[in-house]
Each structure stands twice: as C-alpha cells, then as structure tokens.
CSV table of C-alpha atoms and ligand atoms in Angstrom, one decimal:
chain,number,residue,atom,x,y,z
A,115,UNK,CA,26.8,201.2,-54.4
A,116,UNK,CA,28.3,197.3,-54.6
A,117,UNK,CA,29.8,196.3,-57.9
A,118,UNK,CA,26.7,195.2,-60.4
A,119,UNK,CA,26.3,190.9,-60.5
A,120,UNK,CA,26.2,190.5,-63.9
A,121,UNK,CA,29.3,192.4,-64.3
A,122,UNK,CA,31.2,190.8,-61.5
A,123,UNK,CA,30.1,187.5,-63.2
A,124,UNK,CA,31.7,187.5,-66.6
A,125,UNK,CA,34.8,190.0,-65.4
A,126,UNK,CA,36.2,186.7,-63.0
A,127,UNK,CA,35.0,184.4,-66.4
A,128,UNK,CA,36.3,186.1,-69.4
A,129,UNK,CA,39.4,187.1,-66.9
A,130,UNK,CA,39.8,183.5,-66.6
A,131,UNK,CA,39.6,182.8,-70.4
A,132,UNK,CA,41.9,186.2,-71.5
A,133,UNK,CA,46.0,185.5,-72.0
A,134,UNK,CA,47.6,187.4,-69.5
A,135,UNK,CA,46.4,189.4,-66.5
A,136,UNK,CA,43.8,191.1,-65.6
A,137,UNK,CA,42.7,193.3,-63.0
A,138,UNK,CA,39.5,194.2,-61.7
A,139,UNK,CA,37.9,197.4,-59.9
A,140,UNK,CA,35.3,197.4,-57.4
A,141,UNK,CA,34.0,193.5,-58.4
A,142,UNK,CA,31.1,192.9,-55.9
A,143,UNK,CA,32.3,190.6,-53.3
A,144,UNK,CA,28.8,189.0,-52.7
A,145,UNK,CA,28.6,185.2,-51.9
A,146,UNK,CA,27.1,184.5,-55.7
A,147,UNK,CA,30.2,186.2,-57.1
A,148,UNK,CA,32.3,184.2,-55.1
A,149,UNK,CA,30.9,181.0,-56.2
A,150,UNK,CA,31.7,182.0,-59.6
A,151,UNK,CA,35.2,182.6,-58.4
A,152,UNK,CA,36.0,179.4,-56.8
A,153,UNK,CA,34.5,178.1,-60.6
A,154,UNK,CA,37.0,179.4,-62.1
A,155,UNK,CA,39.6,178.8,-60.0
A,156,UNK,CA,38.5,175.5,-60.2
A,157,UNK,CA,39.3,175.6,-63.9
A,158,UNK,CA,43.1,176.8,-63.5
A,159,UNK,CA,42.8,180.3,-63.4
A,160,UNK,CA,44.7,182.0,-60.6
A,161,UNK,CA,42.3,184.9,-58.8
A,162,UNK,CA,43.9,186.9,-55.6
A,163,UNK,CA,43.1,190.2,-54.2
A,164,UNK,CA,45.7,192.9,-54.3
A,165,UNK,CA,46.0,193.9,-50.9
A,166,UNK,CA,43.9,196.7,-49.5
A,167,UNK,CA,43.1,198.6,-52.4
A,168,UNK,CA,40.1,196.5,-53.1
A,169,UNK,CA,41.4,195.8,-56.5
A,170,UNK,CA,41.4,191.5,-58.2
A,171,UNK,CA,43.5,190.2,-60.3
A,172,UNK,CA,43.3,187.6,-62.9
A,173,UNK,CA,46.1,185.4,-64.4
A,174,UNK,CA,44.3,184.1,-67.3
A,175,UNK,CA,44.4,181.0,-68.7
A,176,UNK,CA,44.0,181.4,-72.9
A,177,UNK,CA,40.6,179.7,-74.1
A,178,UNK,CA,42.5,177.0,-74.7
A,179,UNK,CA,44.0,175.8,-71.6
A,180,UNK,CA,41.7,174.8,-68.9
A,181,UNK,CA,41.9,172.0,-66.4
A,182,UNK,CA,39.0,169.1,-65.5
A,183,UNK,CA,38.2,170.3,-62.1
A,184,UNK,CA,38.8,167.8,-59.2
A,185,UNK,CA,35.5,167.8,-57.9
A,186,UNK,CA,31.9,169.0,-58.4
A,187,UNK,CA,31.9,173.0,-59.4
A,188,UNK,CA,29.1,174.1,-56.3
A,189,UNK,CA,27.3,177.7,-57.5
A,190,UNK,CA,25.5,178.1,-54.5
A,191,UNK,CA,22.7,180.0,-55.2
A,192,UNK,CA,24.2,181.7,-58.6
A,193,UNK,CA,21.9,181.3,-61.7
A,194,UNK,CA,24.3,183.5,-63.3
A,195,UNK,CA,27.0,182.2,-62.4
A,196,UNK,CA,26.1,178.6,-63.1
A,197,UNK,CA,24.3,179.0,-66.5
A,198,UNK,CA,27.4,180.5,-67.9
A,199,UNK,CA,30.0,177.5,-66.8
A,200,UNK,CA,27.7,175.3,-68.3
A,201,UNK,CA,28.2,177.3,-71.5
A,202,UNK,CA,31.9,178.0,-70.9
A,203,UNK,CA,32.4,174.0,-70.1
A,204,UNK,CA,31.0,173.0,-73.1
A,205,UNK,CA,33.3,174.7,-75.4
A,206,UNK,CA,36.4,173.9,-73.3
A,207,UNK,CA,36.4,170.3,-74.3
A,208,UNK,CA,36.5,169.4,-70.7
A,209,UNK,CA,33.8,168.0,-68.4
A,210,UNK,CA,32.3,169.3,-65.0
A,211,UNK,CA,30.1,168.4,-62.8
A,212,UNK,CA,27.8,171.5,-61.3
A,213,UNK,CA,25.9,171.7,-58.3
A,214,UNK,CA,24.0,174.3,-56.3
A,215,UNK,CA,21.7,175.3,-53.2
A,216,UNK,CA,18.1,174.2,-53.0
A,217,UNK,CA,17.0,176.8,-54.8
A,218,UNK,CA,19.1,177.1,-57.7
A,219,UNK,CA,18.5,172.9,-58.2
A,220,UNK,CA,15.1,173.4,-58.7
A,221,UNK,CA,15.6,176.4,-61.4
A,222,UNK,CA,15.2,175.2,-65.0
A,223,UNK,CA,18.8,174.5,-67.1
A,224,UNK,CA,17.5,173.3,-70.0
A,225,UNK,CA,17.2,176.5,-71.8
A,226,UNK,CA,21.0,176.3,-72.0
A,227,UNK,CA,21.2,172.3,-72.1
A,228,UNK,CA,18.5,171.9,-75.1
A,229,UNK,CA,20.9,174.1,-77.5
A,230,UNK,CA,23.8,172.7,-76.3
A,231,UNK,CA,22.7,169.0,-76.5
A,232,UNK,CA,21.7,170.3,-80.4
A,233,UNK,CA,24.9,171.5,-81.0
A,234,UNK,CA,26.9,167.7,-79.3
A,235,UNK,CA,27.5,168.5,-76.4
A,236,UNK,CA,26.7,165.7,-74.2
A,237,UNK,CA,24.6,166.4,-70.9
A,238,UNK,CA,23.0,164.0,-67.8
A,239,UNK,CA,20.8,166.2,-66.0
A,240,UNK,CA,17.5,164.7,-63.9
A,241,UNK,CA,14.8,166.7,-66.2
A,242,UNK,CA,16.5,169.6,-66.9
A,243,UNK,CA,17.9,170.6,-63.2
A,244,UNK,CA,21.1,170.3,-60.9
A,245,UNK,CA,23.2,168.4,-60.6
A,246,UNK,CA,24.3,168.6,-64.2
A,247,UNK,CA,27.5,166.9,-66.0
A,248,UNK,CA,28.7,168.3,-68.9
A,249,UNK,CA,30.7,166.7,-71.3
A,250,UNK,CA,32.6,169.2,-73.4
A,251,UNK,CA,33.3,169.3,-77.2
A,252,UNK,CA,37.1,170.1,-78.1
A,253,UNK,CA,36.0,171.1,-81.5
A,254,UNK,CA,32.7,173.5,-80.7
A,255,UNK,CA,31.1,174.5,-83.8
A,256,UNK,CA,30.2,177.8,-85.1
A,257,UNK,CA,26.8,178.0,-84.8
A,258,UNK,CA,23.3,180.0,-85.8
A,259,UNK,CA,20.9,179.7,-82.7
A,260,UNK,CA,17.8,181.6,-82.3
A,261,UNK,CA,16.5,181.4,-78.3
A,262,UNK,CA,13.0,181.9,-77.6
A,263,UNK,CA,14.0,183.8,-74.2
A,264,UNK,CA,15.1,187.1,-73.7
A,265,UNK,CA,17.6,185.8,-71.6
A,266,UNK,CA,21.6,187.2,-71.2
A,267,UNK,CA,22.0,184.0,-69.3
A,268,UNK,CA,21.3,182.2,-72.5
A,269,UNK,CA,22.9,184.3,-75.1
A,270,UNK,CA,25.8,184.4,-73.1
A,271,UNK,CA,26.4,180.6,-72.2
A,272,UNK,CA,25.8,180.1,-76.2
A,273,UNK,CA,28.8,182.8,-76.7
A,274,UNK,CA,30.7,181.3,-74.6
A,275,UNK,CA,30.5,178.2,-75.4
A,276,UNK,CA,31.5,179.1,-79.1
A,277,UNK,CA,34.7,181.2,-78.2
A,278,UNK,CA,36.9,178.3,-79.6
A,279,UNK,CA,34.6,177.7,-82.4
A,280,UNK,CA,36.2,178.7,-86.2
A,281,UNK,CA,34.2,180.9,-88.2
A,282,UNK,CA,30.8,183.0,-87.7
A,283,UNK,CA,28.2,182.2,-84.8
A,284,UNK,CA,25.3,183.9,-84.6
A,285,UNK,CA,22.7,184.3,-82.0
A,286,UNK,CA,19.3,185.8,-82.3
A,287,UNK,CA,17.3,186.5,-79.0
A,288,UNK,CA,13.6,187.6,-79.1
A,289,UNK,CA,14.4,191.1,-77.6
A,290,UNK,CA,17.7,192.6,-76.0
A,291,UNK,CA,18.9,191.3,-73.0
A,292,UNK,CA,21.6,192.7,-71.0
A,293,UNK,CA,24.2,193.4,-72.8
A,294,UNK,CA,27.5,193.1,-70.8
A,295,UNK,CA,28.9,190.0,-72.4
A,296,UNK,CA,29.2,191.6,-75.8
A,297,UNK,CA,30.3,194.5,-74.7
A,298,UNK,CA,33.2,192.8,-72.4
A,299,UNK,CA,34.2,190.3,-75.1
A,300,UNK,CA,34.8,193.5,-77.3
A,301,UNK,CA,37.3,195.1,-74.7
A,302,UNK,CA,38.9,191.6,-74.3
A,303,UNK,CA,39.3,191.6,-77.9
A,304,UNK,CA,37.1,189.0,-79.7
A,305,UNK,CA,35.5,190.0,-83.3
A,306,UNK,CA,32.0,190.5,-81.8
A,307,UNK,CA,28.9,192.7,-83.2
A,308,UNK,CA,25.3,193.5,-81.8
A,309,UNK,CA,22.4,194.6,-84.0
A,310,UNK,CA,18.8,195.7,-83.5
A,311,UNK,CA,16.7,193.8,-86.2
A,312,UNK,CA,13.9,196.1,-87.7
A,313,UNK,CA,11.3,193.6,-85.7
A,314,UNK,CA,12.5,194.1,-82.2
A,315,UNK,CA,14.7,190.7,-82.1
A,316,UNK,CA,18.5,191.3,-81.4
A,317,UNK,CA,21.3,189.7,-82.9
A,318,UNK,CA,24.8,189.0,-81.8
A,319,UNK,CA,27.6,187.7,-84.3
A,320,UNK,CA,31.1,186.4,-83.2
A,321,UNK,CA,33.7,185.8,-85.1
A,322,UNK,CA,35.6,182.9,-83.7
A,323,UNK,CA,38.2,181.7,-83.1
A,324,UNK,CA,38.4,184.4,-80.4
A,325,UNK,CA,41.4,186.0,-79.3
A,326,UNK,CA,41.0,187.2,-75.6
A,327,UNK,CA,43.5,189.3,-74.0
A,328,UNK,CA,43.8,190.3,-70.5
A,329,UNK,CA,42.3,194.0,-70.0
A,330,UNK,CA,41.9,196.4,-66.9
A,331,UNK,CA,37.6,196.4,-65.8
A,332,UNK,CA,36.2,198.9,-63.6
A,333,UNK,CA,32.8,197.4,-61.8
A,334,UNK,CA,30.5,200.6,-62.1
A,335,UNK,CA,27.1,200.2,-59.5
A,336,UNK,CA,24.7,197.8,-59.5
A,337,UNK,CA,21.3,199.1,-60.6
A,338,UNK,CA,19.2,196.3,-59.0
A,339,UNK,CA,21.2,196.6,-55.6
A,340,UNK,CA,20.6,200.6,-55.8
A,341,UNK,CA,16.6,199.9,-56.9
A,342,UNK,CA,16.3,199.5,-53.0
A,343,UNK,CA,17.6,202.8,-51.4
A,344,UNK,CA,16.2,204.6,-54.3
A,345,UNK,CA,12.2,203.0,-53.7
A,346,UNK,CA,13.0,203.9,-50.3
A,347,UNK,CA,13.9,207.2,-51.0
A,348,UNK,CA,11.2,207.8,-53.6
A,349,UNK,CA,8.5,206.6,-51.0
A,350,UNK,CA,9.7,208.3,-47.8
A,351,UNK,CA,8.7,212.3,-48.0
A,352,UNK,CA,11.5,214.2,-47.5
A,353,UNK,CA,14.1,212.0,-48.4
A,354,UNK,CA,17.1,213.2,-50.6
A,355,UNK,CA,20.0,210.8,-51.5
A,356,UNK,CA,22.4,210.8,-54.1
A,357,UNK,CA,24.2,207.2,-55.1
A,358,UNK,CA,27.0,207.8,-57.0
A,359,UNK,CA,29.6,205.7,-59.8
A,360,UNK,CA,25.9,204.2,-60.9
A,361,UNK,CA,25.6,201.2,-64.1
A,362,UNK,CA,23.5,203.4,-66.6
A,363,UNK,CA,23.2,200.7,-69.3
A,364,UNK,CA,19.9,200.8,-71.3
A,365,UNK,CA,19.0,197.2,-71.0
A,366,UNK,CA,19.3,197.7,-67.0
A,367,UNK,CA,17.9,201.2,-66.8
A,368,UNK,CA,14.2,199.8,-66.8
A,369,UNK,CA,13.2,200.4,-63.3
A,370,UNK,CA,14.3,203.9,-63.3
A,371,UNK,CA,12.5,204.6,-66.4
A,372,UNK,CA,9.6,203.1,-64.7
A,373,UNK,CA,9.7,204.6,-61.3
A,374,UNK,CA,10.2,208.4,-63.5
A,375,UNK,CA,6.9,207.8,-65.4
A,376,UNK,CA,5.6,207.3,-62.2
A,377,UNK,CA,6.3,210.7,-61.1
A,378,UNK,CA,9.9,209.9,-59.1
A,379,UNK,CA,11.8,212.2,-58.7
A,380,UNK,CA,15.0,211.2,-60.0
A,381,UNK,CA,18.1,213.3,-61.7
A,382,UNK,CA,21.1,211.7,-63.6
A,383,UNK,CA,24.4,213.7,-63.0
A,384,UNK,CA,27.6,213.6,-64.1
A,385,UNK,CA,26.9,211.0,-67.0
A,386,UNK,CA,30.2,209.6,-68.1
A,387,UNK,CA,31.7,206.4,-69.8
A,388,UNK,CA,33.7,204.0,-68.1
A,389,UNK,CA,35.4,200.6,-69.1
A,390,UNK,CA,32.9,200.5,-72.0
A,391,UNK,CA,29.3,201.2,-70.0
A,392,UNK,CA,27.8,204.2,-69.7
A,393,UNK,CA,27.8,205.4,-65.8
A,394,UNK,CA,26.4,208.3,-63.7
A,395,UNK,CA,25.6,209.5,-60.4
A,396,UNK,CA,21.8,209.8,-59.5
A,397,UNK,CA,20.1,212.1,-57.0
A,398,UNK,CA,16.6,210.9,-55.9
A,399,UNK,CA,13.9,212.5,-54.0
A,400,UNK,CA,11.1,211.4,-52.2
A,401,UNK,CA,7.8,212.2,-54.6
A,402,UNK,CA,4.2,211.8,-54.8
A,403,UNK,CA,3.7,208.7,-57.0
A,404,UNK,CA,1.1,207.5,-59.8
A,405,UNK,CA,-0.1,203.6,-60.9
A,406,UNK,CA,1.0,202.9,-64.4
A,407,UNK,CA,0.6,200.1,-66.7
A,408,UNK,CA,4.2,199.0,-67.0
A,409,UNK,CA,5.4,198.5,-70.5
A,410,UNK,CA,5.7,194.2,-71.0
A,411,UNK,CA,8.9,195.1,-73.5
A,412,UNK,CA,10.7,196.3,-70.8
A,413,UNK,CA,10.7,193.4,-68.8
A,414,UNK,CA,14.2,192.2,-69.5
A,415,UNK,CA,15.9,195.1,-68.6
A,416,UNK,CA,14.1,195.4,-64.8
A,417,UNK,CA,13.6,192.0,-64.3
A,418,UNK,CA,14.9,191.7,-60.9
A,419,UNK,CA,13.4,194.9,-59.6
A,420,UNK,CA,9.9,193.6,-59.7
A,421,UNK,CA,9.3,192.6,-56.7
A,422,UNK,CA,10.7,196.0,-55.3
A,423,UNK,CA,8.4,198.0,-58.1
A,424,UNK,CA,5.6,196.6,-56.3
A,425,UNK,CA,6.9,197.9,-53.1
A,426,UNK,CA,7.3,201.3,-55.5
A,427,UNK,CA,3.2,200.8,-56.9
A,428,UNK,CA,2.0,199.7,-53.2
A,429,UNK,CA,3.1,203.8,-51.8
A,430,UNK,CA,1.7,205.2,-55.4
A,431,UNK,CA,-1.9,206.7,-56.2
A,432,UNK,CA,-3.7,204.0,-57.9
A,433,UNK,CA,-3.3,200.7,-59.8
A,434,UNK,CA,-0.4,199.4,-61.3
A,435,UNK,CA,-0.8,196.7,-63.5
A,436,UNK,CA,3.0,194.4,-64.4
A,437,UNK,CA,1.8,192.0,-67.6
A,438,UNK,CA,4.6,189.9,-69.2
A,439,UNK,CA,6.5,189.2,-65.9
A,440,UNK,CA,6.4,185.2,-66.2
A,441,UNK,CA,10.1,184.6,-65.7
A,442,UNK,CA,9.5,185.7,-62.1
A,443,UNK,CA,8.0,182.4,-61.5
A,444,UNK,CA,11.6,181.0,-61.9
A,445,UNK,CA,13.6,183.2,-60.6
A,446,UNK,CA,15.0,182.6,-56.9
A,447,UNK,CA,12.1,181.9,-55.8
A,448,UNK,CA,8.7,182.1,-57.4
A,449,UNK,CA,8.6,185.7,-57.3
A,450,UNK,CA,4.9,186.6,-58.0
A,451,UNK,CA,3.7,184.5,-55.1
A,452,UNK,CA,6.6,186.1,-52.8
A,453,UNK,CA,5.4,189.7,-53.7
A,454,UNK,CA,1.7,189.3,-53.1
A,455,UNK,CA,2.4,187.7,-50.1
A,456,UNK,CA,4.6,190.4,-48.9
A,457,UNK,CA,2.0,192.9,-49.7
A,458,UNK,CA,-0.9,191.2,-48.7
A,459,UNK,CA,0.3,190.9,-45.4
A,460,UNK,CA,0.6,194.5,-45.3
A,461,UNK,CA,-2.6,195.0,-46.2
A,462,UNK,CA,-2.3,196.2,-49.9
A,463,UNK,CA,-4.7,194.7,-52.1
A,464,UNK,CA,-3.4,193.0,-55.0
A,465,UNK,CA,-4.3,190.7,-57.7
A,466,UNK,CA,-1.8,188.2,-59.7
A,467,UNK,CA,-2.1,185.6,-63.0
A,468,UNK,CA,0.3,182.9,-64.2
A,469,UNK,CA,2.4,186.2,-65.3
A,470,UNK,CA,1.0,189.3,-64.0
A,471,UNK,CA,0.7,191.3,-61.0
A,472,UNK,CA,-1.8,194.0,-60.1
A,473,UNK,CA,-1.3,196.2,-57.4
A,474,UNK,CA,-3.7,198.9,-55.6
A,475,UNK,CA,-1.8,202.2,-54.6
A,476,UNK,CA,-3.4,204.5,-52.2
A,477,UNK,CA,-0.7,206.4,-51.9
A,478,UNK,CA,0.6,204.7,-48.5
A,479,UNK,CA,0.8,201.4,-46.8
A,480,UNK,CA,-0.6,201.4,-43.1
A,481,UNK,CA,-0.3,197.5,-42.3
A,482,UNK,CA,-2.0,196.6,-38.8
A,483,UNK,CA,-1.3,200.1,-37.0
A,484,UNK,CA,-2.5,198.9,-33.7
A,485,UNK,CA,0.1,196.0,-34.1
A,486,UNK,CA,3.3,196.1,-31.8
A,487,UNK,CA,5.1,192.9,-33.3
A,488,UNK,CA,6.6,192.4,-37.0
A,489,UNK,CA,4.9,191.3,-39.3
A,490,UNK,CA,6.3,188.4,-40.8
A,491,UNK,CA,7.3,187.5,-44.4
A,492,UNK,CA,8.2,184.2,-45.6
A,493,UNK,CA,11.6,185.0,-48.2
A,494,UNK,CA,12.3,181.4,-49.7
A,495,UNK,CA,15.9,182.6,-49.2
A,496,UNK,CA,15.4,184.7,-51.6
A,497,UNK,CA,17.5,188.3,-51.8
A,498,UNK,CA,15.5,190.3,-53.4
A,499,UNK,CA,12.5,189.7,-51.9
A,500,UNK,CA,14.2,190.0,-48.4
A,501,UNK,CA,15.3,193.9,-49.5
A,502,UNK,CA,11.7,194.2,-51.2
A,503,UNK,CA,10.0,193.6,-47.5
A,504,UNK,CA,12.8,195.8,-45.4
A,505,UNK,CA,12.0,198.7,-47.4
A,506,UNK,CA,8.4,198.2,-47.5
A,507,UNK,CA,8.6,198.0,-43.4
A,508,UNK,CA,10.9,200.7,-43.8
A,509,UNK,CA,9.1,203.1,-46.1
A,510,UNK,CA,5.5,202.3,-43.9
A,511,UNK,CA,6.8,203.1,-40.9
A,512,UNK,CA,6.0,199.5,-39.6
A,513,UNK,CA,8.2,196.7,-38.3
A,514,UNK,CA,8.7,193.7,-40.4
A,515,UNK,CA,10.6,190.7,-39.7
A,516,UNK,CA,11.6,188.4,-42.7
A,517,UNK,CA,12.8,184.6,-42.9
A,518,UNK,CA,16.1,183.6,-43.9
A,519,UNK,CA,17.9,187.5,-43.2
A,520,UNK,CA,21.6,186.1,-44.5
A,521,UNK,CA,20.5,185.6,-47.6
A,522,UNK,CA,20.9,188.9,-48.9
A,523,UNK,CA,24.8,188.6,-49.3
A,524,UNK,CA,23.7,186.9,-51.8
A,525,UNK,CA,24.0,189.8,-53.5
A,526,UNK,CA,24.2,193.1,-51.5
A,527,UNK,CA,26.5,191.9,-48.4
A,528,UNK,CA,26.7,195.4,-47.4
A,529,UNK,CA,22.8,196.1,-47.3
A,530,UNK,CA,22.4,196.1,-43.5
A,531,UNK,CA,25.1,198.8,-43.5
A,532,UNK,CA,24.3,201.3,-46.3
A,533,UNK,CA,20.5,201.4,-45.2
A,534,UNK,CA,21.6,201.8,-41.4
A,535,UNK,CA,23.9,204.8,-42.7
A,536,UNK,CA,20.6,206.6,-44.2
A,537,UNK,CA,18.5,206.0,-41.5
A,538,UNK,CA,17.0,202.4,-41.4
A,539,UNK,CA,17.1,200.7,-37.9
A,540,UNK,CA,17.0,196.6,-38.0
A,541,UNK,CA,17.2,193.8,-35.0
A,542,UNK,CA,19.1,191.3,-36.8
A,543,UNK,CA,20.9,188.3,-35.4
A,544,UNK,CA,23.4,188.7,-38.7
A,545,UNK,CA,26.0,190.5,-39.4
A,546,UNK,CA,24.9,194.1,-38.9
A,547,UNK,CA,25.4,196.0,-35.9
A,548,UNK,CA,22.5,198.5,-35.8
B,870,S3P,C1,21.4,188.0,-65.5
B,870,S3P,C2,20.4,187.9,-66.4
B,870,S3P,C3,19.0,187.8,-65.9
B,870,S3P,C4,18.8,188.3,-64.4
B,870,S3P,C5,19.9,187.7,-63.6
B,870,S3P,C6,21.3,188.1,-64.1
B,870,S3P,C7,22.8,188.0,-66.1
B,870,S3P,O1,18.5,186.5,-66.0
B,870,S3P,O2,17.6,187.9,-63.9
B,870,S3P,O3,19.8,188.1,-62.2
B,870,S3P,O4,23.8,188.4,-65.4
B,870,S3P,O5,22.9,187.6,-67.3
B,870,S3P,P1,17.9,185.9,-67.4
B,870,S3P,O6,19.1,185.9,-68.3
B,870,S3P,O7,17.5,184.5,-67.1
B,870,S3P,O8,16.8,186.8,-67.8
C-alpha cells in the first residue's frame, strides 16, 4: 500500500526542523505530500531523492534556522500540509504567505489562527480562509491550550509552533487524535509525553526548548488509502486479498474495527513494530455484512473513511446509522452531501442531518440494471469520494463515471494501478493504462 499522508506530512516537516540528516522510507509521493515538500524547501531545508531505491533524504535545518521564503508557500489541496506550516511559521519568527486550490481556500483556518492570534502571533486572513500571512514570533511562548476539536491538525500546528518555546506547553484536545506528531517528535528527540485523562480528553506536554535530531523513518501503509481495496474486497464474494507493511495505529484503526463489527472478514498477521508505530499485514475476505450504529467516539480515528463506510453499509443487511460525523462538512469537500449523492444515484436509500448519515443495506446495490451508460457522480475534486464511487461501481457490478478522475493523486497516485492489478477495469483519460 502508498506511504500513510499524515506520516509523509510531518517526516518532510520535522526532517526539515531536525540537525542533521534524515532519511525517509517509502514517504507517499502523492501530489499533497509534495506540496508539503516544496514548503519546506521553501523554508531552507534541502530534500532530494536517493536514486532508485525509493528512499528521501533530509538535510535539516535546526529549529532555529529557517529562511523567509521568496514567494507565497502554495499547498495545493493539502489541509494537512497547510495547517501545520501555519503552526510551524509561527514559531520560526519568520513570515509566510500560504495559498492553496479552490478547495482548500474555502476550508476553515481559524481553528489554528484563533490560538495562535491568542498566543501573538499576528495573522491577515479574509474571515478565517486562504490566503493567510503569518507573521511569526521569534520568542514563542510556552503555552497551556485546550482545543475544542479533536483535531491532529490542530494539536499538531500548536506543537509545532511551540518547539522553540522555553519551558512546559501543554495541550489538551477533547479526545485523541492521531497521534503521529508525538510519537515522531519522540524519535526526533524532543521531551514529549501523551496522557489519557480519566474523562476521555487527551493531553500532550512538551518540554521545550526542543532538541530535534535527524533520525531514519520508515512510512508503514496508509490505512485510509487501503480502506478502499479492503471495502472492495469485503463486498465482492469471493474475494481474498492480503495488503501487506499496513499502519496499525489505534487512533487510525477505526474503520477496520468498524467494518469487523460488521461481520468483515478481516485477519491481522504478522503484527510487528516499526520506526515507533505498530504495523501488520491484513488478509481480508469478502463477507456477508450487517448495519450497525457506528460508535460517535470513534470518529477521529476513521474520519476519512466515511464516505467509503457508506459504500461498506450500502452492500450490508440493514441500516447503518454514522452520528457525530460533522467535520465531514469541511473536509475536501462537503462530504455528507458527496456521499448521499453517490448513493442515491445508485439507488440506495439514505437519509442525512447537519452531522449524520443513515444508510439502508439490503445487502447489495443494483443501480439502474437495464442502464448501459455510467452513471455519473459529481466529486468536487475530491479523492476520497472519487475512490468511494469506483469501488461502489466496482463492487455493484455497474459502470460509474466520476468528475474530476486526477484528483485522486491527491493522495493514492497509484490507485488506478493497484485496483487494475486485482481485477478492476476503468476507461480513463488519466494516467492509467487499463
Ligand atoms: C490529519 C488529520 C485529520 C484528517 C486529515 C489528516 C493529519 O484532520 O482528516 O486527512 O494528518 O493530522 P483533522 O485533524 O482536521 O481531524
């Protein structure tokens, strides 16, 4: 499977801010990641690919060192990748100008420019979107926040932004996001601990200033890539893949949990540790599924695999019922409309609120069997929902034929490709040659 996003993310970033050099392992070369990399090359950090082994390497700057950058920093479509500059700008002392695609301008910033603006950091934003300047403090200051999101994005700009900072910072989030910047920071060296308070919030403390060295990071596979192959596999009788070197975090392991309780078939082998993440191979079969109610706490750690879960609860027996899900509305694209829409026009009957989605398994999807062209589904340029419809189409046997096909290097360049080698057959005028 690609290198996980998140991970790829904060390797080229905390490469970037480590003394000396480091190399990375399988780093997803999807057009988001390399946003971030042109960021923080931007910055002064020198990024190159050794040869043909696949393998980057970082000459890191120190946290002290980085450079104004010329021009505007452009993050394409990267909310990741974007959020976390901001944070990472605004403890460099420096100041940066960020821009991005359509869709990332109209995503909401100022979860990360509200604490930031608290702490002095000064901002110009048009109400709370791109383009954003940032004017950096030299002096950051240790900090106690507590966000009112379960968001990585935001604990980890926060972090970030108080790597220079002397003395204790401490962050408190609602519940536990992904966890990859703390656990990264700790192999890079900073004085970093996470705890689970006794009523479900989580709470991260760094002690700064931090010292950063350069460290060797292995990107293990991404589980919200491999949710696609693995609904299709689940919902095609028959099937029997196994995807290997796969991300087994707990605050991304969500949608397998899920699609388990919903009677998938699904075996974890070979569990191991690697570069600080828990990793494993999984074999999946395809299964008779139930509806569930899924669990709202869970949210964070599946929160891009919604709109795929519905593809999941669409080819299940019975409702399925997704409560808490209101961060979909700001995602990419609005994701709840995307995902009814996809479904409806497949004829599933579904239901949806400001931050719920109901959807009505009967065990198959037939869409319009008498029909001989696709069916079309509007994307919004937005990956996830383009894998979403393929593997619906795929999965019921029926052609669909979705707006804006590019966008999925986004995040999964190699989609096309992977789901040709197990089967999948696509007329695409992109980059795919089956
Ligand atoms: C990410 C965090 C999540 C997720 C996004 C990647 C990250 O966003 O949706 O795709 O790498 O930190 P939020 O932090 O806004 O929930």
């Amino acid at each position: 499977m690609p290198g996980d996003k998140s991970i790829s993310h904060r390797a080229l970033i905390f490469g970037a801010l480590a003394q000396g050099q480091t190399g990375v392992d399988g780093l997803l070369e999807s057009e988001d990641v390399m946003h971030t990399l042109k960021a923080m090359r931007a910055l002064g950090a020198k990024i190159e690919k050794q040869g043909q082994n696949g393998k980057w390497q970082i000459d890191g700057l120190g946290i002290k060192k980085a450079i104004t950058p010329e021009s505007a920093l452009d993050f394409g479509n990267a909310g990741t990748g974007v959020r976390l500059s901001m944070g990472l700008v605004a403890g460099l002392g420096i100041t940066a100008r960020f821009i991005g695609d359509q869709s990332l301008s109209r995503r909401p910033m100022g979860r990360i420019l509200e604490p930031l603006k608290r702490l002095g950091v000064i901002v110009a934003s048009q109400d709370g979107c791109l383009p954003v300047t940032i004017r950096g403090i030299a002096h950051f200051p240790a900090h106690r926040t507590e966000i009112n999101i379960a968001s990585a994005q935001v604990k980890s700009a926060l972090l970030l932004a108080a790597l220079r900072a002397d003395g204790v910072t401490e962050i408190i989030e609602p519940a536990m996001s992904r966890d990859h910047s703390e656990r990264m920071l700790s192999a890079f060296g900073a004085d970093i601990t996470s705890t689970m308070l006794e009523d479900g919030r989580h709470r991260v403390v760094l002690n700064g200033p931090a010292k950063m060295q350069a460290c060797s990071i292995n990107v293990p596979g991404d589980p919200s890539s491999a949710a696609f192959p693995i609904t299709a596999a689940l919902c095609i009788p028959g099937s029997d893949i196994t995807l290997q070197g796969m991300l087994m975090n707990p605050t991304r392991t969500g949608f397998i949990e899920t699609a388990r309780r919903m009677g998938g078939r699904i075996k974890m082998l070979n569990a191991r540790e690697s570069g600080g993440e828990p990793i494993a191979d999984l074999r999946i079969y395809g299964s008779s599924l139930k509806g569930i109610t899924t669990d709202p706490s869970m949210a964070p750690s599946m929160i891009d695999e919604f709109p795929v879960l519905a593809v999941l609860a669409a080819f299940a027996h019975g409702p399925t019922m997704m409560c808490g899900i209101g961060e979909l509305r700001v995602k990419e694209s609005d994701r709840i409309a995307r995902t009814i829409d996809m479904l409806e026009s497949m004829g599933v009957p579904v239901q949806c609120g400001d931050d719920w989605m109901r959807i009505e398994g009967t065990g198959a999807v037939w869409g319009d069997s008498a029909r001989t062209t696709a069916v079309p589904v509007r994307t919004d340029g937005d990956h996830r929902i383009a894998m979403a419809a393929l593997v619906l189409g795929l999965a019921a046997f029926r052609k669909i034929q979705i707006s804006e096909p590019e966008c999925i290097a986004t995040s999964y360049p190699d989609f096309y490709q992977d789901m040709c080698a197990l089967g999948a057959r696509f007329q695409t005028e992109v980059n795919a040659s089956c």
